[in-house]
Amino acid sequence: MTPTGATADPADRRLETTTTVGTISNPEPATPDSVHLRKAVEAYLGRHPDEREALSKLLAALGRPDDGPSGTPLLGHVTCSAAVVDHDLRVLHIAHRGTGALLVPAGHVEAADRTLLTAALRKVTEATGIPASALSLTPQFLGAPADIIVDESAARPAKGAPAHRHYDFRFVFYLTQEPPPAVVLRDEEVSGCRWLPLGEVASPSLRAKLLGAGLDGRPEPVNASVLIHDGAGRYLLHLRDHRPGIWEPGVFALLGGGRKHTDRTLRETLLRELAEEVPGLRLEGLEPYAVEEATSEDGLRIPLQVFTGRWRGNPDRLPLREGVLLRWFTPDQLERLRLSPGLQDLIHEHASHSATAGEPPASAPPWDEDGTTVLNGVGVHLHLEDDDGRVLLGLRHPASAYAGNTWHFLAGRCEQESALTCLVREAWEEAGLVIDPADVELVHVVHVVDSPDGQPLLQLVFRAHRWKGVPEVREPDKCLAWEWWPRHELPDPIVPYAREAITGILQGRAYTELGWEARP
């Protein structure tokens, strides 16, 4: 990328428009607002931490996550670019009529743009006629910027424009059609177009990012959901919230969600989403079933990997953290519901081919006959003390499904792995710490239940006597900072059971119960 204060490569110049929507110095926040912009920058820096200094002025302008909609004023415009990649790994470039320069479609963020991604898609359609429905996200970049460029623009007194900066957020999309659709030039400033190989992409910064990403040009699923059945003809459906910003609001759908960069597989994506949406839901026989297609709010084509899994519990006893409710339905009830597109056909197809339809599960999980027993979940927590006896805690992101804006241990939920394996993995993924299981001991257990109907959790706290690395924020969408705190001066707010565990460790106790007094 081009650092602030440097001269941008000519290939990095964007088309100019007269709109000032997206100007960071506006007293009223633009759409997308500074919170959305900061999330995009932090997601990018999570993959490119060496560029933090180059983007420091942009971060200063956007303020801290808890500063509200605006930060320190900074004269600059937000623009978005789109690299459209076809099956032959060629990138669409358009020719600027005035300069003849080849560049990817780009332009300013406008008031109607819901997100930066929306702005990039809009510019592709405006310049080339290619609709969002002909594009999909890449598994390498997903919905995060692939590149962020800072470009200095000189003052133009004749137009009353002072010197300012452009902050260009660059996104990457795969074409879902082969051969590529015909390009219909719609922008009066565009004189032609060319498909260039990755090695000839005009922008050096974007070229390096694309070449290093391992692109193959083939769209593949970047979302995962699960068709949950009880083995006896019922299917568990999730009623989504009916509010802006929710994909398919107010409809019954499957549980699941989008892949993150930290997810190694779509199975891992699904397990993470289930842990966030419905902690305590444990499925049997989880396996891939079908690949479906959906359309995002932005109009993108979304290949969706659907898994199947068995469960036989009472959904009213599950702690639902996203959406309105979970309910069992039989296929004959579906026509009375407002469903996610294609879901009715998917369920009928599964029901017609299920060998267990109308029969009890072949290997039933240990629920009571009425299906109300809830299994205990297991969480792992890392207790680190420095040479001064201070404890390492992380400030959770405000948007976290659990304990937003609250200090907590480095922690994770055990899935299909041992507790120590989970601890070692989470330490590396969240903070870049390398821990040898031989240097770890169990120092406290908290058996906690957050609410009368919540899932009981066994929270295991392990102390590591040695480790390698300095704590760093590697998942900015989950954690904002790591800090060392004196054991007798813990921050506020802090997760209650984390405080109880630290107190118990100080007192030499190995076990604490929390929340059970409210349990019926």
Coordinates of C-alpha atoms in Angstrom, one line a residue:
M1 CA 0.0 0.0 0.0
T2 CA 1.0 3.6 -0.4
P3 CA 1.8 5.2 3.1
T4 CA 0.3 8.5 4.1
G5 CA 2.4 11.4 2.9
A6 CA 3.8 9.5 -0.1
T7 CA 2.9 9.9 -3.8
A8 CA 0.5 7.3 -5.0
D9 CA 1.4 5.2 -8.0
P10 CA -0.4 6.5 -11.1
A11 CA -2.2 3.2 -11.4
D12 CA -3.7 3.8 -7.9
R13 CA -5.6 7.0 -8.9
R14 CA -9.3 6.7 -8.7
L15 CA -12.1 8.3 -10.7
E16 CA -13.2 11.6 -9.1
T17 CA -16.8 12.5 -8.4
T18 CA -18.3 15.7 -6.9
T19 CA -20.0 13.9 -4.0
T20 CA -18.6 14.5 -0.5
V21 CA -20.5 11.7 1.2
G22 CA -18.0 9.6 3.0
T23 CA -15.9 12.7 4.0
I24 CA -14.5 11.8 7.4
S25 CA -14.5 15.4 8.5
N26 CA -18.2 15.7 8.2
P27 CA -19.8 16.7 11.5
E28 CA -22.6 14.1 10.8
P29 CA -21.5 10.5 10.3
A30 CA -21.7 9.2 6.7
T31 CA -23.2 5.9 5.7
P32 CA -21.3 3.7 6.4
D33 CA -20.4 5.4 9.7
S34 CA -17.1 5.5 11.5
V35 CA -17.9 2.4 13.6
H36 CA -18.3 0.3 10.4
L37 CA -15.1 1.9 8.9
R38 CA -13.1 1.2 12.0
K39 CA -14.2 -2.5 12.0
A40 CA -13.1 -2.8 8.4
V41 CA -9.7 -1.2 9.1
E42 CA -9.1 -3.4 12.2
A43 CA -10.1 -6.5 10.2
Y44 CA -7.6 -5.6 7.6
L45 CA -4.8 -4.8 10.1
G46 CA -5.5 -8.2 11.7
R47 CA -4.0 -9.7 8.5
H48 CA -1.6 -6.9 7.7
P49 CA -0.3 -5.6 11.1
D50 CA 2.8 -4.0 9.4
E51 CA 0.5 -1.4 7.8
R52 CA -0.9 0.0 11.1
E53 CA 1.5 3.0 11.0
A54 CA 0.5 3.9 7.4
L55 CA -3.2 3.9 8.5
S56 CA -2.6 5.6 11.9
K57 CA -4.2 8.9 10.8
L58 CA -7.2 7.1 9.5
L59 CA -7.6 5.3 12.8
A60 CA -7.2 8.5 14.7
A61 CA -9.9 10.1 12.6
L62 CA -12.3 7.2 13.3
G63 CA -11.7 7.3 17.0
R64 CA -11.8 4.4 19.5
P65 CA -14.7 1.9 19.3
D66 CA -16.3 3.5 22.4
D67 CA -15.9 7.1 21.1
G68 CA -19.2 7.2 19.3
P69 CA -19.8 7.9 15.7
S70 CA -17.0 10.4 15.1
G71 CA -13.4 10.8 16.2
T72 CA -10.7 13.3 15.5
P73 CA -11.5 15.4 12.3
L74 CA -9.4 14.5 9.3
L75 CA -9.9 15.9 5.9
G76 CA -10.3 13.0 3.6
H77 CA -12.7 11.0 1.4
V78 CA -13.6 7.4 1.6
T79 CA -13.7 5.5 -1.7
C80 CA -14.2 1.8 -2.6
S81 CA -12.7 -0.3 -5.4
A82 CA -13.6 -3.7 -6.7
A83 CA -11.3 -6.3 -8.2
V84 CA -13.5 -8.7 -10.2
V85 CA -11.7 -12.0 -10.8
D86 CA -12.8 -14.5 -13.5
H87 CA -12.3 -18.2 -13.7
D88 CA -9.0 -17.7 -15.6
L89 CA -7.6 -15.5 -12.8
R90 CA -8.0 -12.3 -14.8
V91 CA -9.0 -9.0 -13.2
L92 CA -11.4 -6.6 -14.8
H93 CA -9.9 -3.1 -15.5
I94 CA -11.6 -0.1 -16.9
A95 CA -9.9 2.7 -18.9
H96 CA -10.3 6.3 -17.7
R97 CA -11.4 8.4 -20.7
G98 CA -9.3 11.5 -19.7
T99 CA -6.0 9.8 -18.7
G100 CA -6.2 6.4 -20.4
A101 CA -5.1 4.9 -17.1
L102 CA -6.3 1.3 -16.4
L103 CA -7.8 0.7 -13.0
V104 CA -10.4 -1.4 -11.3
P105 CA -13.9 0.0 -10.9
A106 CA -13.9 2.6 -8.0
G107 CA -15.6 5.6 -6.6
H108 CA -16.8 7.5 -3.6
V109 CA -19.0 6.1 -0.9
E110 CA -22.5 7.6 -1.2
A111 CA -25.4 8.1 1.2
A112 CA -27.4 5.1 -0.1
D113 CA -24.5 2.7 0.5
R114 CA -25.3 0.5 3.5
T115 CA -21.7 -0.8 3.8
L116 CA -18.3 -0.4 2.1
L117 CA -19.0 -3.7 0.3
T118 CA -22.2 -2.2 -1.0
A119 CA -20.4 0.8 -2.4
A120 CA -17.8 -1.4 -4.2
L121 CA -20.6 -3.6 -5.7
R122 CA -22.5 -0.5 -6.8
K123 CA -19.4 0.9 -8.6
V124 CA -19.0 -2.4 -10.5
T125 CA -22.5 -2.2 -11.8
E126 CA -22.4 1.5 -12.6
A127 CA -19.2 1.2 -14.5
T128 CA -19.6 -2.2 -16.3
G129 CA -23.2 -3.3 -16.1
I130 CA -22.2 -6.5 -14.2
P131 CA -24.8 -7.1 -11.5
A132 CA -24.0 -8.1 -7.9
S133 CA -25.9 -11.4 -8.6
A134 CA -23.0 -12.4 -11.0
L135 CA -20.5 -12.0 -8.2
S136 CA -19.6 -13.9 -5.1
L137 CA -17.2 -13.4 -2.2
T138 CA -13.8 -15.2 -2.2
P139 CA -12.9 -17.6 0.6
Q140 CA -9.5 -15.8 0.8
F141 CA -10.8 -12.3 1.5
L142 CA -14.5 -12.9 2.4
G143 CA -16.2 -9.5 3.0
A144 CA -13.1 -7.7 4.4
P145 CA -10.9 -5.3 2.4
A146 CA -8.1 -7.0 0.5
D147 CA -6.2 -3.7 0.4
I148 CA -6.4 -0.2 1.8
I149 CA -4.6 2.6 0.1
V150 CA -4.0 6.2 1.3
D151 CA -3.7 8.6 -1.6
E152 CA -2.9 12.3 -1.3
S153 CA -4.9 14.7 -3.6
A154 CA -3.5 18.2 -4.3
A155 CA -5.6 21.3 -3.8
R156 CA -7.6 22.5 -6.7
P157 CA -8.4 26.2 -6.1
A158 CA -10.4 26.6 -9.3
K159 CA -12.9 24.1 -7.9
G160 CA -12.6 25.2 -4.3
A161 CA -11.2 21.9 -3.3
P162 CA -8.5 21.9 -0.6
A163 CA -5.7 19.3 -0.4
H164 CA -7.1 16.1 1.1
R165 CA -6.6 12.4 1.3
H166 CA -8.5 9.5 -0.3
Y167 CA -8.8 6.3 1.8
D168 CA -9.6 3.5 -0.7
F169 CA -11.0 0.2 0.6
R170 CA -10.5 -2.5 -2.0
F171 CA -12.6 -5.6 -2.2
V172 CA -12.3 -8.8 -4.3
F173 CA -15.1 -10.8 -5.9
Y174 CA -15.2 -13.9 -8.0
L175 CA -17.3 -14.0 -11.2
T176 CA -19.9 -16.8 -10.9
Q177 CA -20.4 -17.0 -14.7
E178 CA -18.3 -18.6 -17.3
P179 CA -17.7 -17.2 -19.8
P180 CA -17.7 -13.7 -18.3
P181 CA -20.8 -11.7 -19.0
A182 CA -20.6 -8.9 -21.6
V183 CA -19.3 -5.7 -20.1
V184 CA -21.6 -2.7 -20.8
L185 CA -19.8 0.5 -20.1
R186 CA -22.1 2.9 -18.4
D187 CA -19.8 5.5 -16.8
E188 CA -19.2 8.5 -19.1
E189 CA -15.7 8.7 -17.8
V190 CA -14.9 5.2 -19.0
S191 CA -13.7 4.5 -22.5
G192 CA -13.0 0.8 -22.5
C193 CA -12.1 -2.3 -20.4
R194 CA -9.6 -5.1 -20.3
W195 CA -9.2 -8.4 -18.4
L196 CA -5.6 -8.5 -17.1
P197 CA -3.8 -11.5 -15.5
L198 CA -3.1 -11.2 -11.8
G199 CA 0.6 -10.5 -12.5
E200 CA -0.4 -7.5 -14.6
V201 CA -2.9 -5.8 -12.2
A202 CA -2.3 -2.1 -12.5
S203 CA -2.0 -1.3 -8.8
P204 CA 1.3 -2.7 -7.3
S205 CA -0.3 -2.9 -3.8
L206 CA -3.4 -4.7 -5.0
R207 CA -1.4 -6.9 -7.3
A208 CA 0.8 -8.1 -4.4
K209 CA -2.2 -8.9 -2.2
L210 CA -3.9 -10.9 -5.0
L211 CA -0.8 -12.8 -6.0
G212 CA -0.2 -13.8 -2.4
A213 CA -3.8 -14.9 -1.6
G214 CA -3.9 -18.3 -3.4
L215 CA -6.9 -17.4 -5.5
D216 CA -8.2 -20.0 -7.9
G217 CA -11.1 -18.2 -9.5
R218 CA -13.6 -20.8 -8.5
P219 CA -16.5 -19.7 -6.3
E220 CA -17.1 -22.0 -3.3
P221 CA -19.3 -21.9 -0.2
V222 CA -18.3 -19.2 2.4
N223 CA -21.4 -19.8 4.6
A224 CA -22.5 -22.8 6.5
S225 CA -25.8 -23.8 8.0
V226 CA -27.3 -27.0 9.5
L227 CA -30.5 -28.9 8.9
I228 CA -31.2 -30.2 12.4
H229 CA -33.7 -33.1 12.7
D230 CA -34.7 -35.4 15.6
G231 CA -34.6 -38.6 13.5
A232 CA -38.3 -38.9 13.9
G233 CA -39.6 -36.5 11.3
R234 CA -39.2 -33.1 13.1
Y235 CA -36.9 -30.2 12.0
L236 CA -35.6 -27.4 14.2
L237 CA -36.0 -23.9 12.7
H238 CA -34.7 -20.6 13.9
L239 CA -36.9 -17.4 13.7
R240 CA -34.7 -14.5 12.8
D241 CA -35.0 -11.0 14.2
H242 CA -37.1 -8.7 12.1
R243 CA -34.9 -5.6 12.1
P244 CA -32.6 -3.8 9.6
G245 CA -29.2 -5.3 9.0
I246 CA -30.4 -8.9 9.5
W247 CA -30.0 -11.2 6.6
E248 CA -33.5 -12.6 5.7
P249 CA -35.2 -10.8 8.7
G250 CA -38.4 -12.2 10.3
V251 CA -38.3 -15.6 8.6
F252 CA -37.8 -19.2 9.8
A253 CA -34.4 -20.4 8.7
L254 CA -31.5 -22.7 9.5
L255 CA -28.9 -22.0 12.2
G256 CA -25.5 -21.0 10.8
G257 CA -23.6 -18.1 9.4
G258 CA -20.6 -16.8 7.5
R259 CA -17.1 -17.9 7.5
K260 CA -14.3 -15.9 9.2
H261 CA -10.7 -15.8 8.4
T262 CA -9.8 -17.7 11.5
D263 CA -12.1 -20.6 10.5
R264 CA -10.0 -23.4 9.0
T265 CA -13.0 -25.3 7.6
L266 CA -16.7 -24.7 7.0
R267 CA -17.4 -27.3 9.7
E268 CA -15.4 -25.1 12.1
T269 CA -17.5 -22.1 10.9
L270 CA -20.7 -23.9 11.7
L271 CA -19.5 -25.0 15.2
R272 CA -18.4 -21.5 16.0
E273 CA -21.7 -20.0 14.9
L274 CA -23.7 -22.6 16.9
A275 CA -21.6 -21.8 20.0
E276 CA -22.3 -18.1 19.5
E277 CA -26.0 -18.4 18.7
V278 CA -27.1 -21.3 20.8
P279 CA -24.5 -22.3 23.3
G280 CA -25.2 -25.8 24.6
L281 CA -26.6 -27.2 21.4
R282 CA -24.7 -30.4 20.7
L283 CA -25.4 -32.3 17.5
E284 CA -24.9 -35.9 16.6
G285 CA -23.9 -37.2 13.1
L286 CA -22.8 -33.8 11.8
E287 CA -22.0 -34.2 8.1
P288 CA -22.2 -32.2 4.8
Y289 CA -25.5 -32.7 3.1
A290 CA -25.9 -30.2 0.1
V291 CA -24.7 -27.0 -1.4
E292 CA -27.4 -24.4 -1.8
E293 CA -27.4 -20.9 -3.1
A294 CA -28.7 -17.7 -1.4
T295 CA -28.6 -14.0 -2.1
S296 CA -27.1 -11.6 0.4
E297 CA -28.6 -8.2 1.3
D298 CA -26.2 -6.6 -1.2
G299 CA -27.4 -8.9 -4.0
L300 CA -24.3 -11.1 -4.0
R301 CA -24.6 -14.8 -4.9
I302 CA -23.8 -16.8 -1.7
P303 CA -22.9 -20.6 -2.1
L304 CA -24.0 -22.2 1.1
Q305 CA -22.8 -25.5 2.6
V306 CA -25.7 -27.2 4.4
F307 CA -24.8 -29.9 7.0
T308 CA -27.2 -32.2 8.7
G309 CA -27.2 -33.1 12.4
R310 CA -29.4 -34.9 14.9
W311 CA -30.8 -33.5 18.2
R312 CA -33.8 -34.4 20.4
G313 CA -34.0 -31.7 23.0
N314 CA -36.4 -29.0 24.2
P315 CA -35.4 -25.8 22.4
D316 CA -37.1 -23.7 25.1
R317 CA -34.3 -24.8 27.5
L318 CA -31.5 -23.6 25.2
P319 CA -30.0 -20.1 25.8
L320 CA -30.8 -18.4 22.5
R321 CA -28.4 -15.4 22.0
E322 CA -29.4 -14.5 18.4
G323 CA -32.9 -14.4 16.9
V324 CA -36.4 -14.8 18.4
L325 CA -37.0 -18.5 19.0
L326 CA -36.3 -22.1 18.1
R327 CA -39.2 -24.5 17.3
W328 CA -39.7 -28.0 16.0
F329 CA -41.8 -28.4 12.8
T330 CA -42.9 -31.3 10.7
P331 CA -42.7 -31.0 6.9
D332 CA -46.5 -30.8 6.6
Q333 CA -46.5 -27.6 8.7
L334 CA -44.0 -25.7 6.6
E335 CA -46.5 -24.2 4.1
R336 CA -47.9 -22.2 7.0
L337 CA -44.6 -20.5 7.8
R338 CA -42.6 -17.6 6.3
L339 CA -39.5 -19.5 5.3
S340 CA -36.0 -18.7 4.0
P341 CA -36.1 -19.2 0.2
G342 CA -35.7 -22.9 -0.9
L343 CA -35.9 -24.2 2.7
Q344 CA -39.2 -26.0 2.3
D345 CA -37.9 -27.9 -0.7
L346 CA -34.7 -28.8 1.1
I347 CA -36.6 -30.2 4.1
H348 CA -39.0 -32.2 2.0
E349 CA -36.1 -33.6 0.0
H350 CA -34.3 -34.6 3.2
A351 CA -37.5 -36.1 4.7
S352 CA -38.2 -38.1 1.6
H353 CA -34.7 -39.7 1.6
S354 CA -34.2 -40.1 5.3
A355 CA -33.8 -43.7 6.4
T356 CA -34.7 -42.7 9.9
A357 CA -37.9 -40.8 9.2
G358 CA -40.6 -42.0 11.7
E359 CA -38.1 -44.0 13.7
P360 CA -36.2 -43.0 16.9
P361 CA -32.5 -41.9 16.5
A362 CA -30.1 -44.8 16.1
S363 CA -27.9 -43.4 18.8
A364 CA -29.9 -41.1 21.0
P365 CA -28.1 -38.6 23.1
P366 CA -28.5 -38.7 26.9
W367 CA -31.7 -36.6 27.3
D368 CA -34.6 -37.5 29.6
E369 CA -37.7 -38.9 27.9
D370 CA -39.3 -35.5 27.8
G371 CA -36.2 -34.1 26.1
T372 CA -35.6 -31.4 28.7
T373 CA -32.2 -32.4 30.1
V374 CA -29.4 -30.0 29.0
L375 CA -25.8 -31.1 28.8
N376 CA -23.1 -29.1 30.5
G377 CA -20.8 -27.1 28.3
V378 CA -17.0 -26.9 28.9
G379 CA -15.0 -23.8 28.5
V380 CA -11.2 -23.3 28.9
H381 CA -9.5 -20.2 30.3
L382 CA -5.8 -19.1 30.4
H383 CA -4.6 -17.7 33.7
L384 CA -1.2 -15.9 33.1
E385 CA 0.8 -14.0 35.7
D386 CA 3.8 -11.8 34.8
D387 CA 6.8 -11.3 37.0
D388 CA 4.9 -8.7 39.1
G389 CA 2.0 -11.0 39.8
R390 CA -0.3 -9.2 37.4
V391 CA -3.0 -11.2 35.5
L392 CA -3.6 -11.0 31.8
L393 CA -7.1 -10.0 30.8
G394 CA -8.7 -9.0 27.4
L395 CA -11.3 -6.3 26.7
R396 CA -14.0 -8.0 24.7
H397 CA -15.4 -6.3 21.6
P398 CA -18.6 -4.3 22.2
A399 CA -20.4 -6.4 19.5
S400 CA -19.5 -9.7 21.2
A401 CA -22.5 -12.0 21.7
Y402 CA -21.2 -12.5 25.2
A403 CA -19.9 -9.9 27.7
G404 CA -19.3 -7.1 25.2
N405 CA -17.1 -4.2 26.6
T406 CA -16.1 -6.5 29.5
W407 CA -12.7 -7.8 30.7
H408 CA -12.2 -11.5 30.6
F409 CA -9.7 -14.3 30.5
L410 CA -8.3 -15.5 27.2
A411 CA -11.0 -18.2 26.7
G412 CA -12.7 -20.6 24.4
R413 CA -15.4 -23.2 24.2
C414 CA -14.3 -26.9 23.8
E415 CA -15.7 -28.5 20.7
Q416 CA -14.5 -31.8 19.4
E417 CA -11.1 -31.5 21.1
S418 CA -9.5 -32.0 24.5
A419 CA -9.4 -29.1 27.0
L420 CA -5.6 -28.6 26.6
T421 CA -5.8 -28.7 22.8
C422 CA -8.5 -26.0 23.0
L423 CA -6.4 -23.9 25.4
V424 CA -3.3 -24.1 23.2
R425 CA -5.2 -23.3 20.1
E426 CA -7.1 -20.3 21.6
A427 CA -3.9 -18.9 23.1
W428 CA -2.3 -18.8 19.6
E429 CA -5.4 -17.7 17.7
E430 CA -6.4 -14.9 20.1
A431 CA -3.1 -13.5 21.3
G432 CA -0.2 -15.1 19.4
L433 CA 1.0 -17.0 22.5
V434 CA 2.8 -20.4 22.1
I435 CA 2.1 -22.7 25.1
D436 CA 3.4 -26.2 25.8
P437 CA 0.8 -28.4 27.4
A438 CA 3.5 -29.7 29.7
D439 CA 3.8 -26.2 31.3
V440 CA 0.1 -26.0 32.1
E441 CA -1.8 -27.0 35.3
L442 CA -5.5 -26.8 36.2
V443 CA -5.9 -24.2 39.0
H444 CA -9.6 -23.6 39.3
V445 CA -13.0 -24.8 38.1
V446 CA -16.2 -22.6 38.1
H447 CA -19.5 -24.4 37.7
V448 CA -21.7 -21.5 36.5
V449 CA -25.1 -21.0 35.1
D450 CA -26.0 -17.5 33.8
S451 CA -29.8 -17.7 34.0
P452 CA -32.4 -20.1 35.4
D453 CA -32.9 -21.6 31.9
G454 CA -29.3 -21.2 30.8
Q455 CA -27.0 -24.1 30.0
P456 CA -24.7 -25.0 32.9
L457 CA -21.0 -24.5 32.1
L458 CA -17.9 -26.0 33.6
Q459 CA -15.3 -23.3 33.2
L460 CA -11.8 -24.7 33.5
V461 CA -9.0 -22.2 34.4
F462 CA -5.5 -23.3 33.5
R463 CA -2.3 -21.6 34.6
A464 CA 0.7 -21.6 32.2
H465 CA 4.0 -21.3 34.0
R466 CA 5.9 -20.6 30.8
W467 CA 5.0 -19.3 27.3
K468 CA 6.5 -17.7 24.2
G469 CA 5.4 -14.4 22.7
V470 CA 3.9 -11.1 23.7
P471 CA 0.1 -10.8 23.9
E472 CA -1.2 -9.2 20.7
V473 CA -4.7 -8.6 19.4
R474 CA -5.1 -11.2 16.6
E475 CA -9.0 -11.3 16.5
P476 CA -10.0 -7.6 16.6
D477 CA -13.7 -8.6 16.1
K478 CA -13.6 -10.3 19.4
C479 CA -11.0 -8.5 21.6
L480 CA -9.8 -4.9 21.6
A481 CA -6.8 -5.1 23.9
W482 CA -4.7 -7.3 26.2
E483 CA -3.6 -5.8 29.5
W484 CA -1.9 -6.9 32.7
W485 CA -3.9 -6.2 35.9
P486 CA -2.9 -6.4 39.6
R487 CA -4.8 -9.3 41.2
H488 CA -6.2 -7.0 43.9
E489 CA -7.1 -4.2 41.5
L490 CA -9.1 -6.0 38.7
P491 CA -10.8 -3.8 36.1
D492 CA -14.5 -3.1 36.0
P493 CA -16.6 -4.4 34.3
I494 CA -15.1 -7.9 34.4
V495 CA -16.9 -11.2 33.8
P496 CA -18.2 -12.2 37.2
Y497 CA -17.0 -15.8 37.1
A498 CA -13.5 -14.6 36.0
R499 CA -13.4 -12.4 39.1
E500 CA -14.5 -15.4 41.3
A501 CA -11.9 -17.7 39.7
I502 CA -9.0 -15.2 40.3
T503 CA -10.2 -14.7 43.9
G504 CA -10.4 -18.5 44.4
I505 CA -6.9 -18.9 43.0
L506 CA -5.6 -16.3 45.4
Q507 CA -7.3 -18.1 48.3
G508 CA -6.0 -21.5 47.3
R509 CA -9.5 -22.8 46.5
A510 CA -10.0 -25.2 43.5
Y511 CA -13.7 -24.9 43.0
T512 CA -16.5 -22.3 42.8
E513 CA -20.3 -22.5 42.1
L514 CA -22.0 -19.5 40.6
G515 CA -25.6 -18.8 39.7
W516 CA -27.1 -22.1 40.9
E517 CA -29.1 -20.4 43.7
A518 CA -31.4 -19.1 40.9
R519 CA -31.8 -22.5 39.3
P520 CA -35.3 -24.1 39.7

